[in-house]
Amino acid sequence: MEKLEKTLDEWRAMLDPEQYNVCRLKGTERPFSGKYNGTKTDGVYHCICCNEPLFDSKAKFDSGCGWPSFYEPIDGHAMVEIRDTSHGMIRTEVVCARCDAHLGHVFPDGPPPTGLRYCINSVCLDLVPRVQD
């Protein structure tokens, strides 16, 4: 995978203010406010910054946490896990492997088959609906 690198000014020009805050400054959207939290559309979720495919809608589930949740990424190499000790907590942050966009966090309280819950900010994602034959 070829790494995509841009300056913060280039990212700021490309993204809207909320996308920039979450993806580049490691912010978060308010729970239950994201456009994909309740979405059931069949398709693939891509990184808003670099268009890398991250999650298939088939791995999405309703965790009740207020953010879109997935039990596995499309490809284990699509994201990088980073130890996050901010805000007085110990969590595992997930970032896009191609462009280093902050996506959210992964927790060990998800459903089978993985037992994982990737809790992802909607503003970091672009859902590309699957074409129906």
C-alpha atoms as an extended CHARMM CRD file, in Angstrom:
* protein
*
       133  EXT
         1         1  MET       CA              0.0000000000        0.0000000000        0.0000000000  PROA      1               0.0000000000
         2         2  GLU       CA              1.4020000000        3.3730000000       -1.0200000000  PROA      2               0.0000000000
         3         3  LYS       CA              1.3890000000        5.9050000000        1.8350000000  PROA      3               0.0000000000
         4         4  LEU       CA             -0.5210000000        9.1540000000        1.2150000000  PROA      4               0.0000000000
         5         5  GLU       CA              1.0520000000       12.1460000000        2.9170000000  PROA      5               0.0000000000
         6         6  LYS       CA             -0.1840000000       15.7350000000        2.9670000000  PROA      6               0.0000000000
         7         7  THR       CA              0.4680000000       18.7590000000        5.1360000000  PROA      7               0.0000000000
         8         8  LEU       CA             -2.1500000000       19.8380000000        7.6750000000  PROA      8               0.0000000000
         9         9  ASP       CA             -2.8880000000       22.8290000000        5.4440000000  PROA      9               0.0000000000
        10        10  GLU       CA             -3.5420000000       20.5040000000        2.4910000000  PROA      10              0.0000000000
        11        11  TRP       CA             -5.8560000000       18.3550000000        4.6490000000  PROA      11              0.0000000000
        12        12  ARG       CA             -7.6570000000       21.4650000000        5.9400000000  PROA      12              0.0000000000
        13        13  ALA       CA             -8.3130000000       22.6170000000        2.3550000000  PROA      13              0.0000000000
        14        14  MET       CA             -9.6640000000       19.1870000000        1.3850000000  PROA      14              0.0000000000
        15        15  LEU       CA            -11.8720000000       18.3580000000        4.3950000000  PROA      15              0.0000000000
        16        16  ASP       CA            -14.7880000000       20.1450000000        6.0150000000  PROA      16              0.0000000000
        17        17  PRO       CA            -14.1070000000       21.4840000000        9.5530000000  PROA      17              0.0000000000
        18        18  GLU       CA            -15.6220000000       18.4710000000       11.3700000000  PROA      18              0.0000000000
        19        19  GLN       CA            -13.8090000000       15.9580000000        9.1570000000  PROA      19              0.0000000000
        20        20  TYR       CA            -10.5450000000       17.8260000000        9.7030000000  PROA      20              0.0000000000
        21        21  ASN       CA            -11.0420000000       17.9600000000       13.4820000000  PROA      21              0.0000000000
        22        22  VAL       CA            -11.7810000000       14.2390000000       13.7630000000  PROA      22              0.0000000000
        23        23  CYS       CA             -9.5200000000       12.7730000000       11.0700000000  PROA      23              0.0000000000
        24        24  ARG       CA             -6.4520000000       14.9590000000       11.4740000000  PROA      24              0.0000000000
        25        25  LEU       CA             -6.7070000000       16.2970000000       15.0710000000  PROA      25              0.0000000000
        26        26  LYS       CA             -8.0910000000       13.0910000000       16.6600000000  PROA      26              0.0000000000
        27        27  GLY       CA            -11.3900000000       14.6420000000       17.7190000000  PROA      27              0.0000000000
        28        28  THR       CA            -14.7000000000       12.7990000000       17.8760000000  PROA      28              0.0000000000
        29        29  GLU       CA            -18.2530000000       13.4160000000       16.7670000000  PROA      29              0.0000000000
        30        30  ARG       CA            -21.0550000000       13.4850000000       19.3290000000  PROA      30              0.0000000000
        31        31  PRO       CA            -22.6160000000       10.0640000000       19.9840000000  PROA      31              0.0000000000
        32        32  PHE       CA            -25.7460000000        9.2960000000       17.9220000000  PROA      32              0.0000000000
        33        33  SER       CA            -25.0670000000       12.3140000000       15.6590000000  PROA      33              0.0000000000
        34        34  GLY       CA            -23.2180000000       10.6300000000       12.7870000000  PROA      34              0.0000000000
        35        35  LYS       CA            -24.8990000000        9.9780000000        9.4590000000  PROA      35              0.0000000000
        36        36  TYR       CA            -23.9140000000        6.2880000000        9.4110000000  PROA      36              0.0000000000
        37        37  ASN       CA            -24.8290000000        5.3380000000       12.9830000000  PROA      37              0.0000000000
        38        38  GLY       CA            -28.1990000000        3.8140000000       12.0070000000  PROA      38              0.0000000000
        39        39  THR       CA            -27.5160000000        3.1850000000        8.3150000000  PROA      39              0.0000000000
        40        40  LYS       CA            -28.3860000000       -0.2710000000        6.9660000000  PROA      40              0.0000000000
        41        41  THR       CA            -27.3120000000        0.3640000000        3.3480000000  PROA      41              0.0000000000
        42        42  ASP       CA            -25.3930000000       -2.5060000000        1.7370000000  PROA      42              0.0000000000
        43        43  GLY       CA            -21.9460000000       -1.4000000000        0.6120000000  PROA      43              0.0000000000
        44        44  VAL       CA            -18.3620000000       -0.6140000000        1.5100000000  PROA      44              0.0000000000
        45        45  TYR       CA            -17.1750000000        2.1080000000        3.8640000000  PROA      45              0.0000000000
        46        46  HSD       CA            -14.0960000000        3.9720000000        2.6140000000  PROA      46              0.0000000000
        47        47  CYS       CA            -11.7290000000        6.4050000000        4.3430000000  PROA      47              0.0000000000
        48        48  ILE       CA            -12.9550000000        9.9600000000        3.6880000000  PROA      48              0.0000000000
        49        49  CYS       CA             -9.3540000000       11.1760000000        3.3740000000  PROA      49              0.0000000000
        50        50  CYS       CA             -7.8450000000        8.6850000000        0.9160000000  PROA      50              0.0000000000
        51        51  ASN       CA            -10.7150000000        6.4510000000       -0.3010000000  PROA      51              0.0000000000
        52        52  GLU       CA             -9.1180000000        3.2740000000        1.1140000000  PROA      52              0.0000000000
        53        53  PRO       CA            -11.7900000000        0.5470000000        1.6200000000  PROA      53              0.0000000000
        54        54  LEU       CA            -12.0660000000       -0.0460000000        5.3810000000  PROA      54              0.0000000000
        55        55  PHE       CA            -15.2690000000       -1.9090000000        6.3220000000  PROA      55              0.0000000000
        56        56  ASP       CA            -17.9400000000       -3.9580000000        4.5810000000  PROA      56              0.0000000000
        57        57  SER       CA            -21.5080000000       -3.2090000000        5.6800000000  PROA      57              0.0000000000
        58        58  LYS       CA            -21.9140000000       -6.9480000000        6.3340000000  PROA      58              0.0000000000
        59        59  ALA       CA            -19.6160000000       -6.5220000000        9.3760000000  PROA      59              0.0000000000
        60        60  LYS       CA            -21.6600000000       -3.5840000000       10.7670000000  PROA      60              0.0000000000
        61        61  PHE       CA            -23.7960000000       -4.1010000000       13.8590000000  PROA      61              0.0000000000
        62        62  ASP       CA            -25.8220000000       -1.9950000000       16.2660000000  PROA      62              0.0000000000
        63        63  SER       CA            -23.7310000000       -1.7870000000       19.4260000000  PROA      63              0.0000000000
        64        64  GLY       CA            -25.8230000000        0.9720000000       20.9880000000  PROA      64              0.0000000000
        65        65  CYS       CA            -22.6730000000        3.0400000000       21.6170000000  PROA      65              0.0000000000
        66        66  GLY       CA            -23.7030000000        5.9450000000       19.3620000000  PROA      66              0.0000000000
        67        67  TRP       CA            -21.1390000000        5.4390000000       16.6060000000  PROA      67              0.0000000000
        68        68  PRO       CA            -21.0870000000        3.0420000000       13.6450000000  PROA      68              0.0000000000
        69        69  SER       CA            -19.6670000000       -0.2680000000       14.8620000000  PROA      69              0.0000000000
        70        70  PHE       CA            -18.0600000000       -3.0930000000       12.9200000000  PROA      70              0.0000000000
        71        71  TYR       CA            -16.7280000000       -6.4530000000       14.1040000000  PROA      71              0.0000000000
        72        72  GLU       CA            -13.8950000000       -6.5880000000       11.5390000000  PROA      72              0.0000000000
        73        73  PRO       CA            -12.2110000000       -4.4970000000        8.8280000000  PROA      73              0.0000000000
        74        74  ILE       CA            -12.1920000000       -5.5550000000        5.1800000000  PROA      74              0.0000000000
        75        75  ASP       CA             -8.4550000000       -6.1500000000        5.3880000000  PROA      75              0.0000000000
        76        76  GLY       CA             -6.3540000000       -6.4240000000        8.5300000000  PROA      76              0.0000000000
        77        77  HSD       CA             -3.7360000000       -4.2450000000        6.8620000000  PROA      77              0.0000000000
        78        78  ALA       CA             -6.1620000000       -1.3760000000        6.1570000000  PROA      78              0.0000000000
        79        79  MET       CA             -5.6660000000        0.1610000000        9.5890000000  PROA      79              0.0000000000
        80        80  VAL       CA             -3.0640000000        0.5030000000       12.2760000000  PROA      80              0.0000000000
        81        81  GLU       CA             -3.7200000000        0.1210000000       16.0000000000  PROA      81              0.0000000000
        82        82  ILE       CA             -2.1050000000        2.6100000000       18.4060000000  PROA      82              0.0000000000
        83        83  ARG       CA             -2.1450000000        2.6190000000       22.2140000000  PROA      83              0.0000000000
        84        84  ASP       CA             -4.1300000000        5.6980000000       23.3110000000  PROA      84              0.0000000000
        85        85  THR       CA             -3.7750000000        6.9520000000       26.8960000000  PROA      85              0.0000000000
        86        86  SER       CA             -5.5570000000       10.2750000000       26.3740000000  PROA      86              0.0000000000
        87        87  HSD       CA             -8.4380000000       11.4710000000       28.5720000000  PROA      87              0.0000000000
        88        88  GLY       CA             -7.3160000000        9.3150000000       31.5110000000  PROA      88              0.0000000000
        89        89  MET       CA             -8.2070000000        6.0610000000       29.7020000000  PROA      89              0.0000000000
        90        90  ILE       CA             -6.2740000000        3.2480000000       28.0770000000  PROA      90              0.0000000000
        91        91  ARG       CA             -7.7750000000        2.4710000000       24.6710000000  PROA      91              0.0000000000
        92        92  THR       CA             -6.6900000000        1.2600000000       21.2520000000  PROA      92              0.0000000000
        93        93  GLU       CA             -6.9710000000        3.9220000000       18.5590000000  PROA      93              0.0000000000
        94        94  VAL       CA             -7.3840000000        2.8690000000       14.9280000000  PROA      94              0.0000000000
        95        95  VAL       CA             -5.9900000000        4.9590000000       12.0880000000  PROA      95              0.0000000000
        96        96  CYS       CA             -6.0720000000        4.4410000000        8.3320000000  PROA      96              0.0000000000
        97        97  ALA       CA             -2.8830000000        2.6450000000        7.2690000000  PROA      97              0.0000000000
        98        98  ARG       CA             -2.7070000000        4.6080000000        4.0170000000  PROA      98              0.0000000000
        99        99  CYS       CA             -3.1490000000        8.2020000000        5.2590000000  PROA      99              0.0000000000
       100       100  ASP       CA             -2.9810000000        8.0480000000        9.0870000000  PROA      100             0.0000000000
       101       101  ALA       CA             -6.5090000000        9.4640000000        9.4950000000  PROA      101             0.0000000000
       102       102  HSD       CA             -7.8820000000        8.9450000000       13.0090000000  PROA      102             0.0000000000
       103       103  LEU       CA            -10.9510000000        6.7100000000       12.6090000000  PROA      103             0.0000000000
       104       104  GLY       CA            -11.9640000000        5.8170000000       16.1540000000  PROA      104             0.0000000000
       105       105  HSD       CA            -11.1400000000        3.0100000000       18.5920000000  PROA      105             0.0000000000
       106       106  VAL       CA            -11.4010000000       -0.7690000000       18.8100000000  PROA      106             0.0000000000
       107       107  PHE       CA            -12.6780000000       -2.5410000000       21.9250000000  PROA      107             0.0000000000
       108       108  PRO       CA            -12.7590000000       -6.2400000000       22.9280000000  PROA      108             0.0000000000
       109       109  ASP       CA            -16.5240000000       -6.2890000000       23.5900000000  PROA      109             0.0000000000
       110       110  GLY       CA            -17.9520000000       -7.0010000000       20.1420000000  PROA      110             0.0000000000
       111       111  PRO       CA            -19.9660000000       -9.9150000000       18.7850000000  PROA      111             0.0000000000
       112       112  PRO       CA            -18.7320000000      -13.1830000000       17.2780000000  PROA      112             0.0000000000
       113       113  PRO       CA            -16.8930000000      -14.1440000000       15.2260000000  PROA      113             0.0000000000
       114       114  THR       CA            -14.1310000000      -11.6800000000       16.2830000000  PROA      114             0.0000000000
       115       115  GLY       CA            -15.3260000000      -10.3460000000       19.6380000000  PROA      115             0.0000000000
       116       116  LEU       CA            -14.1820000000       -6.8890000000       18.5090000000  PROA      116             0.0000000000
       117       117  ARG       CA            -16.0580000000       -3.5960000000       18.2290000000  PROA      117             0.0000000000
       118       118  TYR       CA            -14.5330000000       -1.0570000000       15.8950000000  PROA      118             0.0000000000
       119       119  CYS       CA            -16.2300000000        2.1490000000       17.0520000000  PROA      119             0.0000000000
       120       120  ILE       CA            -15.7730000000        4.5350000000       14.1110000000  PROA      120             0.0000000000
       121       121  ASN       CA            -16.7000000000        8.1880000000       13.5510000000  PROA      121             0.0000000000
       122       122  SER       CA            -19.1410000000        8.6440000000       10.6450000000  PROA      122             0.0000000000
       123       123  VAL       CA            -17.2920000000       11.7490000000        9.4150000000  PROA      123             0.0000000000
       124       124  CYS       CA            -14.2470000000        9.5690000000        8.7150000000  PROA      124             0.0000000000
       125       125  LEU       CA            -16.2110000000        7.3520000000        6.3440000000  PROA      125             0.0000000000
       126       126  ASP       CA            -17.7480000000        7.4640000000        2.8740000000  PROA      126             0.0000000000
       127       127  LEU       CA            -20.2590000000        4.6830000000        2.1850000000  PROA      127             0.0000000000
       128       128  VAL       CA            -20.2140000000        3.4090000000       -1.3830000000  PROA      128             0.0000000000
       129       129  PRO       CA            -23.4480000000        1.4350000000       -1.9140000000  PROA      129             0.0000000000
       130       130  ARG       CA            -23.0980000000       -1.9770000000       -3.4970000000  PROA      130             0.0000000000
       131       131  VAL       CA            -24.5460000000       -2.1330000000       -7.0100000000  PROA      131             0.0000000000
       132       132  GLN       CA            -27.5070000000       -4.5090000000       -7.1330000000  PROA      132             0.0000000000
       133       133  ASP       CA            -27.8490000000       -6.7170000000      -10.2230000000  PROA      133             0.0000000000
